[in-house]
Amino acid sequence: MKLEQIYTGCLAHAAYYLESKGEAAIFDPLREVDPYISRAKKDNAKIKYVFETHFHADFVSGHLDMAKKTGATIVYGPTAKPAFEALIAEDGQIFQIGDIQVKAIHTPGHTMESTTYLVIDESGKEHGIITGDTLFIGDVGRPDLAQHVIADLTEEKLAGHLFESLRNKIMPLSDDLIVYPNHGAGSACGKMMSKETTDTLGNQKRFNYALRPDMSKEEFIKAVLTGLTPPPAYFPKNVLMNIKGYESMDDIMERAEKALSVEAFELVANETGALILDSRQTDSFSAGFIPNSINIGLDSSFAMWVGELIPDIKQEILLVTDAGKEEETITRLARVGYDYAIGFLKGGFEAWKASGKDFETVDRISSETFAERLKSENVLVVDVRKKSEYGSEHVINAINIPLNVINEHLSEIPKDQPFILHCAGGYRSMIAASILKQRGWSNFVDVKGGFTAISKTDVPVTEYVCPTTLL
């Protein structure tokens, strides 16, 4: 038996590859399916099933393209009602992959169709559980997402279902089972996930706050709902794409992989009203960028911030990337349902600059210069980190405008006085800087290295408080 976790750090996402005797199954695949198909080919295996633990919110799954390209059967748990052909498993139904058995265990709570898959090895021994968003390492799936698609499914109702699923379906299982979750730390699908991406169920029973055996249902509901923040705006849209279907990844790539000259790029931007998205690193972007472009760097949580900050999932997008990063950028956009990239700037920003076109910059200062400025002048500091980060520790007198809600709070940012922008390390503050530049602000500087660098200076900060949520 081969059971491999295929982890994608930028989405904190884990898919799984299971193979036995020339048959394979993929669990919760990402949008681009060719890597999974190539993995099966290495084993001379045929992909028999695509198992989905639930209708995902934080990414668009590759189930449809996988089924089309391999003939695999798509499997969902009980109560799922997809708008395409799929096998809806019964609670307890067994699936055979070579000499391996996979048992569907209906575990509603994160969503109503949420299903855990118990993997039973060749000898009949229960090996592990692929839990989706039902059980994470150190946490459980947030039960407030489905109500954004179905209003009657309140977070309290779902939390109650999750309590019963964990107590009656998961906790009675053997302590030596390996837990294989769908996400790790950094995902917005849970609030306190561990950096570890697997563990034994026994350890989770001991250390996971949500599996405490003496916890009442009422205590559980309060615990899992405390500390939640509104989910990213793109989540409900991804859920609907996963339920209703979507365009083939091959068609998306064909539309987007169009190299445009500087003149053609400018013409298309003017004619279509497309958003110019610059995926270069912060240092490169700050040194020069096309006016009105938005920076969301590919080197961090690119897809998540695209989903947070671009409200229209069908927005046409023109790309400015580092050389050779065009395909990766298009792929990572499509992972979260942004399928309408319509071309990229051939030669990147350097071609724009060489043509003599106007460009803008973002002024940046070191943390040491920041410290000196605070001593000599009464300057406004705008911290764009999460509320939980700010609450844990922040520069005294700084105001907090989290990046994910910056567009709703622009009125709080002055245009008639200078201010200093920072986040934790510089990535998010550069996104904020690009948004502000696009909207007409120019009276600010950004701190290189963000709060991480600031905290190493003598700048006065609040006393550290351990955060109760990572959202």
XYZ file of C-alpha atoms in Angstrom:
471
model
C 0.000 0.000 0.000
C 1.143 3.498 -0.813
C -0.527 6.414 0.945
C 1.162 9.729 0.260
C 0.321 13.217 1.399
C 0.744 15.811 -1.359
C 1.034 19.116 0.488
C 0.755 22.551 -1.116
C 2.085 25.122 1.316
C 0.680 28.299 -0.254
C -2.850 26.990 0.358
C -1.949 24.916 3.437
C -3.696 22.099 1.552
C -3.170 18.345 1.645
C -4.357 15.961 -1.048
C -3.734 12.229 -0.765
C -2.593 9.554 -3.206
C -3.499 5.943 -2.396
C -2.278 3.019 -4.524
C -2.482 -0.755 -4.373
C -2.061 -3.434 -7.037
C -2.259 -1.043 -9.966
C -5.317 0.848 -8.727
C -5.196 4.334 -7.270
C -7.419 6.923 -5.635
C -6.957 10.645 -5.126
C -8.503 12.453 -2.165
C -9.358 16.171 -2.356
C -7.246 17.078 -5.406
C -6.358 20.631 -6.371
C -7.597 22.164 -9.632
C -4.589 21.131 -11.725
C -4.789 17.358 -12.007
C -1.866 16.461 -14.252
C 0.582 16.031 -11.310
C -1.730 13.411 -9.774
C -2.127 11.640 -13.098
C 1.679 11.634 -13.558
C 2.104 10.209 -10.059
C -0.207 7.295 -10.886
C 1.620 6.673 -14.169
C 4.877 6.175 -12.236
C 3.189 3.220 -10.526
C 1.548 2.030 -13.740
C -1.687 2.541 -11.838
C -5.150 3.540 -13.009
C -6.978 6.170 -10.974
C -10.206 4.448 -9.995
C -11.767 6.971 -7.612
C -11.637 10.670 -6.771
C -12.804 10.911 -3.162
C -14.072 14.265 -1.929
C -14.416 14.793 1.805
C -16.844 17.702 1.247
C -17.626 20.634 -1.026
C -14.541 22.732 -0.418
C -14.683 26.472 0.192
C -11.040 27.512 0.094
C -10.150 26.031 -3.300
C -11.724 24.645 -6.444
C -11.193 20.896 -6.531
C -9.961 19.026 -9.583
C -12.576 16.281 -9.445
C -14.254 17.095 -12.767
C -11.069 17.318 -14.843
C -9.742 14.198 -13.105
C -12.853 12.193 -13.963
C -12.814 13.461 -17.546
C -9.140 12.648 -18.125
C -8.955 9.293 -16.319
C -12.485 7.898 -16.196
C -12.312 7.864 -12.389
C -15.531 7.835 -10.394
C -16.157 10.907 -8.239
C -17.275 9.987 -4.720
C -19.003 12.230 -2.172
C -20.503 11.396 1.180
C -24.169 11.112 2.129
C -26.460 14.111 1.478
C -24.184 15.604 -1.212
C -26.110 16.853 -4.239
C -23.624 17.772 -6.958
C -24.835 19.019 -10.339
C -22.747 16.396 -12.149
C -22.418 12.623 -12.193
C -20.983 11.267 -8.955
C -21.363 8.307 -6.626
C -23.007 9.368 -3.374
C -21.679 6.981 -0.760
C -23.747 5.502 2.022
C -22.516 5.790 5.590
C -20.238 2.768 6.104
C -19.912 1.904 2.404
C -16.681 0.114 1.474
C -14.614 0.891 -1.632
C -11.919 -1.432 -2.935
C -8.612 -0.089 -4.334
C -6.424 -3.083 -5.123
C -6.017 -4.869 -1.799
C -6.947 -1.754 0.172
C -10.365 -0.885 1.522
C -11.693 2.630 2.046
C -14.694 3.015 4.329
C -16.863 6.132 4.096
C -17.824 7.478 7.524
C -20.381 10.286 7.408
C -19.165 13.030 9.762
C -21.394 16.107 9.281
C -20.512 19.324 11.059
C -18.051 21.326 9.002
C -20.611 20.794 6.239
C -23.548 18.404 6.134
C -21.991 16.126 3.502
C -18.589 16.019 5.252
C -17.215 12.503 5.199
C -14.141 10.886 6.723
C -12.484 8.013 4.862
C -11.060 5.134 6.910
C -8.162 3.373 5.118
C -7.825 -0.350 5.843
C -4.584 -2.004 4.689
C -3.955 -5.345 2.949
C -3.968 -7.272 6.221
C -7.306 -5.817 7.282
C -5.744 -3.455 9.808
C -7.217 0.020 10.100
C -4.354 2.316 9.119
C -5.594 5.906 9.126
C -8.410 8.369 8.555
C -8.518 11.002 5.820
C -10.571 13.559 7.687
C -11.016 16.481 5.315
C -12.053 19.490 7.414
C -13.714 17.437 10.157
C -10.557 16.963 12.228
C -7.280 18.853 11.916
C -4.110 18.508 13.912
C -4.850 20.603 16.993
C -8.220 21.821 15.783
C -11.485 20.962 14.042
C -13.160 22.467 10.983
C -15.000 25.724 11.488
C -18.773 25.123 11.408
C -19.772 28.569 10.162
C -19.021 28.269 6.437
C -22.023 26.352 5.108
C -24.465 29.017 6.323
C -22.981 31.376 3.731
C -24.403 29.026 1.080
C -27.483 27.658 2.916
C -28.884 30.162 5.423
C -30.766 27.563 7.499
C -27.518 25.814 8.414
C -26.599 28.039 11.340
C -23.180 27.731 12.893
C -24.754 26.477 16.124
C -26.568 23.658 14.301
C -23.432 22.631 12.449
C -21.309 22.805 15.591
C -23.794 20.464 17.245
C -23.529 18.024 14.353
C -19.732 18.240 14.534
C -19.798 17.410 18.250
C -21.852 14.274 17.575
C -19.662 13.243 14.618
C -16.471 13.540 16.624
C -17.853 11.789 19.717
C -19.769 9.022 17.949
C -17.775 8.412 14.759
C -14.160 9.534 15.266
C -13.235 9.251 18.957
C -14.311 5.569 19.268
C -11.696 4.655 16.621
C -8.304 3.194 17.568
C -5.686 5.511 19.066
C -2.971 4.283 16.694
C -4.766 5.478 13.558
C -2.942 8.172 11.610
C -4.955 11.362 11.112
C -4.596 12.793 7.589
C -6.330 16.214 7.478
C -7.070 18.438 4.488
C -5.235 21.482 5.880
C -2.450 22.674 8.143
C -1.500 25.975 9.777
C -2.238 28.971 7.591
C -5.609 27.809 6.323
C -8.702 29.881 7.114
C -10.731 26.659 7.517
C -9.732 26.373 11.171
C -8.573 28.791 13.845
C -5.699 27.090 15.710
C -4.245 24.450 13.403
C -0.832 22.943 14.092
C 2.104 23.223 11.712
C 2.209 19.423 11.811
C 0.212 17.816 9.005
C -0.287 14.305 10.461
C -0.544 12.782 13.923
C -1.996 9.774 15.693
C -5.615 9.907 16.730
C -4.484 9.027 20.260
C -2.387 12.189 20.478
C -5.277 14.259 19.192
C -7.556 12.791 21.849
C -5.006 13.933 24.432
C -4.064 17.382 23.109
C -6.776 18.656 20.757
C -9.034 20.994 22.750
C -12.111 19.917 20.771
C -11.693 16.227 21.656
C -11.625 16.661 25.413
C -13.735 13.728 26.647
C -15.379 15.599 29.534
C -16.566 18.476 27.330
C -20.320 18.938 27.115
C -22.040 19.717 23.835
C -22.724 23.268 24.969
C -19.065 23.767 25.960
C -17.956 22.352 22.617
C -20.196 24.679 20.618
C -18.930 27.691 22.546
C -15.297 26.610 22.170
C -15.376 26.032 18.414
C -17.311 29.225 17.682
C -15.183 31.504 19.876
C -12.482 33.374 17.978
C -13.921 32.902 14.505
C -13.740 35.826 12.105
C -15.760 36.274 8.904
C -14.495 33.831 6.259
C -12.793 35.087 3.102
C -15.343 36.471 0.644
C -14.441 33.986 -2.076
C -15.294 30.908 0.025
C -19.015 30.709 -0.887
C -18.157 31.221 -4.558
C -15.713 28.318 -4.525
C -18.307 26.117 -2.819
C -20.776 26.805 -5.629
C -18.158 26.061 -8.282
C -17.410 22.741 -6.592
C -21.124 21.894 -6.475
C -22.199 23.147 -9.886
C -19.085 22.551 -11.984
C -16.556 24.732 -13.730
C -14.529 25.328 -16.875
C -11.721 22.939 -17.795
C -8.252 23.921 -16.629
C -6.976 23.365 -20.175
C -9.362 26.040 -21.499
C -8.323 28.461 -18.757
C -4.648 28.026 -19.603
C -5.292 28.506 -23.315
C -7.090 31.801 -22.670
C -4.539 33.133 -20.207
C -1.208 32.146 -21.751
C -1.100 35.025 -24.219
C 2.133 37.013 -24.245
C 1.282 40.673 -24.922
C 3.678 43.383 -26.050
C 3.740 46.606 -24.041
C 1.491 48.277 -26.621
C -0.948 45.361 -26.779
C -0.989 45.052 -22.971
C -1.878 48.723 -22.571
C -4.523 48.507 -25.296
C -6.189 45.432 -23.764
C -6.123 47.038 -20.310
C -7.852 50.160 -21.619
C -10.402 48.306 -23.746
C -11.439 45.651 -21.219
C -11.031 47.368 -17.866
C -9.033 44.339 -16.745
C -7.319 44.431 -13.357
C -3.524 44.561 -13.635
C -2.184 42.060 -11.113
C 1.561 42.153 -10.404
C 2.783 38.955 -8.732
C 6.416 39.962 -8.243
C 8.136 40.087 -4.858
C 7.766 43.160 -2.672
C 11.258 44.555 -3.317
C 10.812 44.350 -7.080
C 7.323 45.861 -7.001
C 8.242 48.756 -4.710
C 11.131 49.738 -7.004
C 8.785 50.208 -9.949
C 5.335 49.150 -11.149
C 2.708 49.958 -13.753
C 0.295 52.646 -12.507
C -2.982 51.253 -11.100
C -1.619 47.727 -10.741
C -2.138 45.694 -7.568
C 0.693 43.707 -6.015
C -0.031 40.269 -4.561
C 3.285 38.451 -4.465
C 3.506 34.872 -5.649
C 6.034 34.041 -2.923
C 3.463 33.818 -0.108
C -0.282 33.260 0.322
C -1.039 34.501 -3.174
C -4.301 32.673 -3.891
C -5.812 33.465 -0.496
C -5.152 37.204 -0.856
C -6.453 37.241 -4.416
C -9.665 35.724 -3.037
C -9.830 38.206 -0.174
C -9.233 41.347 -2.206
C -10.664 40.821 -5.687
C -14.431 40.715 -5.103
C -15.519 39.591 -8.569
C -14.428 36.029 -9.242
C -15.072 36.644 -12.949
C -12.905 39.759 -13.064
C -10.703 39.857 -16.167
C -7.059 39.984 -15.123
C -3.847 41.002 -16.885
C -0.660 39.676 -15.337
C 2.776 41.110 -14.667
C 5.057 38.351 -13.394
C 8.672 37.424 -12.943
C 10.097 35.702 -16.012
C 8.964 32.082 -16.202
C 6.268 32.497 -13.519
C 3.343 33.060 -15.890
C 1.959 29.501 -15.841
C 2.317 29.180 -12.080
C 0.486 32.469 -11.553
C -2.393 31.430 -13.823
C -2.612 28.049 -12.100
C -2.689 29.541 -8.630
C -5.410 31.975 -9.655
C -7.522 29.114 -10.994
C -7.085 27.130 -7.785
C -9.407 29.619 -6.103
C -11.732 30.141 -9.050
C -10.211 33.177 -10.753
C -10.434 31.773 -14.267
C -10.397 34.941 -16.336
C -6.751 35.873 -16.736
C -6.585 37.096 -20.354
C -2.856 37.555 -20.927
C 0.482 38.617 -19.473
C 3.052 41.317 -20.204
C 5.803 39.858 -22.397
C 9.141 40.730 -20.846
C 7.479 41.748 -17.594
C 7.887 45.118 -15.929
C 11.361 45.581 -17.398
C 9.811 45.698 -20.868
C 7.348 48.358 -19.665
C 10.144 50.421 -18.131
C 12.378 50.069 -21.207
C 9.561 51.360 -23.418
C 9.619 54.686 -21.606
C 6.150 54.313 -20.112
C 5.337 55.999 -16.815
C 5.709 53.945 -13.668
C 5.321 54.407 -9.918
C 7.258 53.370 -6.810
C 6.582 52.772 -3.117
C 8.899 54.480 -0.622
C 10.219 52.128 2.065
C 12.162 52.686 5.266
C 14.110 50.420 7.599
C 12.867 49.534 11.066
C 15.703 51.658 12.498
C 14.549 54.694 10.518
C 11.000 53.958 11.682
C 12.193 54.007 15.304
C 13.973 57.344 14.807
C 10.922 58.915 13.174
C 8.675 57.891 16.057
C 11.068 59.604 18.476
C 11.164 62.860 16.548
C 7.621 63.270 15.214
C 4.040 62.394 16.021
C 3.390 60.221 12.980
C 0.399 57.952 12.411
C 1.188 54.213 12.203
C -1.190 51.924 10.284
C -0.858 48.210 11.093
C -2.514 45.986 8.453
C -2.035 42.669 10.253
C -4.944 40.516 11.406
C -6.901 41.685 14.420
C -5.562 38.692 16.379
C -1.951 39.635 15.580
C -2.528 43.256 16.527
C -4.263 42.223 19.754
C -1.347 39.990 20.641
C 1.275 42.746 20.337
C 1.512 46.062 18.485
C 3.256 49.415 18.306
C 1.753 51.693 20.931
C -0.793 54.117 19.415
C -0.796 52.330 16.063
C -4.213 51.870 14.468
C -5.245 48.498 13.096
C -6.851 48.209 9.666
C -6.543 44.523 8.656
C -5.656 44.057 5.012
C -8.681 41.877 4.273
C -11.036 44.776 5.137
C -8.921 47.711 3.994
C -11.294 48.588 1.147
C -14.128 49.094 3.643
C -12.014 51.350 5.890
C -10.275 53.678 3.461
C -12.044 56.650 5.046
C -9.981 56.064 8.198
C -6.707 56.584 6.344
C -5.784 60.261 5.892
C -4.666 61.838 2.635
C -3.598 65.120 4.246
C -0.974 63.874 6.719
C 1.949 61.444 6.450
C 1.647 57.941 7.877
C 3.691 54.757 8.102
C 2.416 51.375 6.954
C 3.510 47.965 8.224
C 2.437 44.338 8.566
C 4.317 41.359 10.034
C 7.060 40.999 7.438
C 6.340 43.324 4.519
C 4.242 41.145 2.225
C 0.785 42.337 3.252
C 1.774 45.971 3.692
C 2.995 46.049 0.075
C -0.392 44.743 -1.052
C -1.972 47.513 1.014
C 0.467 50.051 -0.446
C -0.484 49.067 -3.986
C -4.195 49.420 -3.175
C -3.633 52.836 -1.617
C -1.541 53.984 -4.571
C -4.290 52.863 -6.927
C -6.831 54.887 -4.927
C -4.762 58.078 -4.880
C -2.737 57.924 -1.640
C 0.935 58.894 -1.822
C 1.563 60.314 1.666
C 3.002 57.179 3.270
C 6.037 54.937 3.549
C 6.251 51.196 4.170
C 8.469 49.519 6.776
C 10.809 46.848 5.408
C 10.560 43.686 7.475
C 7.365 44.841 9.181
C 6.649 44.169 12.839
C 9.215 41.375 12.952
C 11.948 43.935 12.286
C 10.280 46.655 14.389
C 10.157 44.380 17.446
C 13.980 44.181 17.398
C 14.277 47.948 17.875
C 13.478 50.111 20.904
C 10.068 51.128 19.538
C 7.517 50.936 22.396
C 5.111 48.022 21.920
C 2.283 46.579 23.997
C 2.846 43.677 26.346
C 2.617 40.349 24.510
C -0.648 38.426 24.913
C -0.886 34.864 23.631
C -3.483 34.811 20.807
C -6.535 32.600 21.167
C -7.057 32.362 17.420
C -4.827 32.438 14.342
C -7.584 33.849 12.118
